[in-house]
């Protein structure tokens, strides 16, 4: 309970543990353990929520401020009952894609690669269900179930970073499903009917190609994509040095600035910044909001 309380302070989604793990103990008829766990974790949750309530600034209904300081308000602002079915459809799709992308790296948003990733994601989920039905991983499975329910109703489509806490369970589920598939293929190869043996060979080849592609995409991510991504970010940072220096010299410390990467802008300049819209508004893809904000300040 103490460990999960600390986990909750690190990542707010850890609050799922306050329901999932006592439920696990209750299913096992371990009443005292459920009470002990809840009693140990609850002070962390209650303490943090109380502190936030006492220190939270008012968003005034401004979406940009709600994004940072009022998750519940931002959820209510974005999600209505009339479009709930679309939200669920999109988020379930994103969740399965995110699970599959843990193995089949998302190097492209093409439909074909997405389908391959989602096949792996479905296999992970199916394997976890199979594993729990056998009596293994129930506590982790309940935590994952609660986390998934939270993600599919959230206003932001889940991606890989949202499912990292379930990564070990997803891999265990994938392994379990592969064991089940291996048993089926072994029976298929031993079948007297030639068509069954051919079908088993075809399935084995397809599975081999998919997991070969997983290795290729993982290698590409490690050797090419991530180093290039880091290089581009360094180049972006270096290109903004002049803008950062100008901001420090020409603006008062109380200045408020619109910046695409607002935390980075604050670290580099000491000026408070906010990103008005991270997704839909693109003022200039090469220079971003920082150059635009400095331009506006100069004009002013």
PDB file of N, CA, C and O in Angstrom, residues 104 116 202-216:
ATOM      1  N   UNK A 104       5.614  -3.887 -31.846  1.00  0.00           N
ATOM      2  CA  UNK A 104       5.781  -3.476 -33.238  1.00  0.00           C
ATOM      3  C   UNK A 104       5.844  -1.947 -33.255  1.00  0.00           C
ATOM      4  O   UNK A 104       4.820  -1.274 -33.295  1.00  0.00           O
ATOM      5  N   UNK A 116      -1.213  -4.549 -38.383  1.00  0.00           N
ATOM      6  CA  UNK A 116      -0.272  -5.522 -37.831  1.00  0.00           C
ATOM      7  C   UNK A 116      -0.061  -5.283 -36.336  1.00  0.00           C
ATOM      8  O   UNK A 116      -0.051  -6.228 -35.532  1.00  0.00           O
ATOM      9  N   UNK A 202       1.190 -22.067 -43.349  1.00  0.00           N
ATOM     10  CA  UNK A 202       0.913 -20.691 -43.751  1.00  0.00           C
ATOM     11  C   UNK A 202       0.840 -19.776 -42.527  1.00  0.00           C
ATOM     12  O   UNK A 202       1.414 -18.680 -42.521  1.00  0.00           O
ATOM     13  N   UNK A 203       0.136 -20.224 -41.489  1.00  0.00           N
ATOM     14  CA  UNK A 203       0.009 -19.418 -40.268  1.00  0.00           C
ATOM     15  C   UNK A 203       1.369 -19.225 -39.612  1.00  0.00           C
ATOM     16  O   UNK A 203       1.713 -18.119 -39.163  1.00  0.00           O
ATOM     17  N   UNK A 204       2.153 -20.284 -39.557  1.00  0.00           N
ATOM     18  CA  UNK A 204       3.484 -20.186 -38.957  1.00  0.00           C
ATOM     19  C   UNK A 204       4.357 -19.193 -39.718  1.00  0.00           C
ATOM     20  O   UNK A 204       5.082 -18.392 -39.113  1.00  0.00           O
ATOM     21  N   UNK A 205       4.283 -19.228 -41.045  1.00  0.00           N
ATOM     22  CA  UNK A 205       5.059 -18.287 -41.855  1.00  0.00           C
ATOM     23  C   UNK A 205       4.623 -16.848 -41.602  1.00  0.00           C
ATOM     24  O   UNK A 205       5.456 -15.950 -41.449  1.00  0.00           O
ATOM     25  N   UNK A 206       3.294 -16.628 -41.538  1.00  0.00           N
ATOM     26  CA  UNK A 206       2.774 -15.283 -41.294  1.00  0.00           C
ATOM     27  C   UNK A 206       3.213 -14.767 -39.932  1.00  0.00           C
ATOM     28  O   UNK A 206       3.638 -13.605 -39.800  1.00  0.00           O
ATOM     29  N   UNK A 207       3.132 -15.629 -38.916  1.00  0.00           N
ATOM     30  CA  UNK A 207       3.552 -15.216 -37.568  1.00  0.00           C
ATOM     31  C   UNK A 207       5.044 -14.904 -37.548  1.00  0.00           C
ATOM     32  O   UNK A 207       5.491 -13.921 -36.939  1.00  0.00           O
ATOM     33  N   UNK A 208       5.821 -15.734 -38.232  1.00  0.00           N
ATOM     34  CA  UNK A 208       7.260 -15.488 -38.295  1.00  0.00           C
ATOM     35  C   UNK A 208       7.588 -14.162 -38.961  1.00  0.00           C
ATOM     36  O   UNK A 208       8.474 -13.422 -38.501  1.00  0.00           O
ATOM     37  N   UNK A 209       6.863 -13.838 -40.040  1.00  0.00           N
ATOM     38  CA  UNK A 209       7.092 -12.562 -40.727  1.00  0.00           C
ATOM     39  C   UNK A 209       6.718 -11.378 -39.840  1.00  0.00           C
ATOM     40  O   UNK A 209       7.433 -10.365 -39.804  1.00  0.00           O
ATOM     41  N   UNK A 210       5.608 -11.504 -39.112  1.00  0.00           N
ATOM     42  CA  UNK A 210       5.174 -10.411 -38.234  1.00  0.00           C
ATOM     43  C   UNK A 210       6.211 -10.150 -37.154  1.00  0.00           C
ATOM     44  O   UNK A 210       6.605  -9.001 -36.905  1.00  0.00           O
ATOM     45  N   UNK A 211       6.691 -11.204 -36.521  1.00  0.00           N
ATOM     46  CA  UNK A 211       7.651 -10.997 -35.436  1.00  0.00           C
ATOM     47  C   UNK A 211       9.043 -10.666 -35.966  1.00  0.00           C
ATOM     48  O   UNK A 211       9.827 -10.021 -35.275  1.00  0.00           O
ATOM     49  N   UNK A 212       9.324 -11.076 -37.182  1.00  0.00           N
ATOM     50  CA  UNK A 212      10.547 -10.591 -37.822  1.00  0.00           C
ATOM     51  C   UNK A 212      10.468  -9.102 -38.063  1.00  0.00           C
ATOM     52  O   UNK A 212      11.441  -8.357 -37.849  1.00  0.00           O
ATOM     53  N   UNK A 213       9.278  -8.642 -38.483  1.00  0.00           N
ATOM     54  CA  UNK A 213       9.069  -7.204 -38.666  1.00  0.00           C
ATOM     55  C   UNK A 213       9.180  -6.465 -37.340  1.00  0.00           C
ATOM     56  O   UNK A 213       9.661  -5.323 -37.294  1.00  0.00           O
ATOM     57  N   UNK A 214       8.737  -7.102 -36.254  1.00  0.00           N
ATOM     58  CA  UNK A 214       8.887  -6.478 -34.928  1.00  0.00           C
ATOM     59  C   UNK A 214      10.355  -6.217 -34.614  1.00  0.00           C
ATOM     60  O   UNK A 214      10.721  -5.135 -34.132  1.00  0.00           O
ATOM     61  N   UNK A 215      11.203  -7.199 -34.882  1.00  0.00           N
ATOM     62  CA  UNK A 215      12.634  -7.038 -34.633  1.00  0.00           C
ATOM     63  C   UNK A 215      13.222  -5.932 -35.503  1.00  0.00           C
ATOM     64  O   UNK A 215      14.053  -5.143 -35.052  1.00  0.00           O
ATOM     65  N   UNK A 216      12.770  -5.867 -36.770  1.00  0.00           N
ATOM     66  CA  UNK A 216      13.275  -4.837 -37.678  1.00  0.00           C
ATOM     67  C   UNK A 216      12.879  -3.448 -37.189  1.00  0.00           C
ATOM     68  O   UNK A 216      13.704  -2.528 -37.154  1.00  0.00           O
TER      69      UNK A 216
END
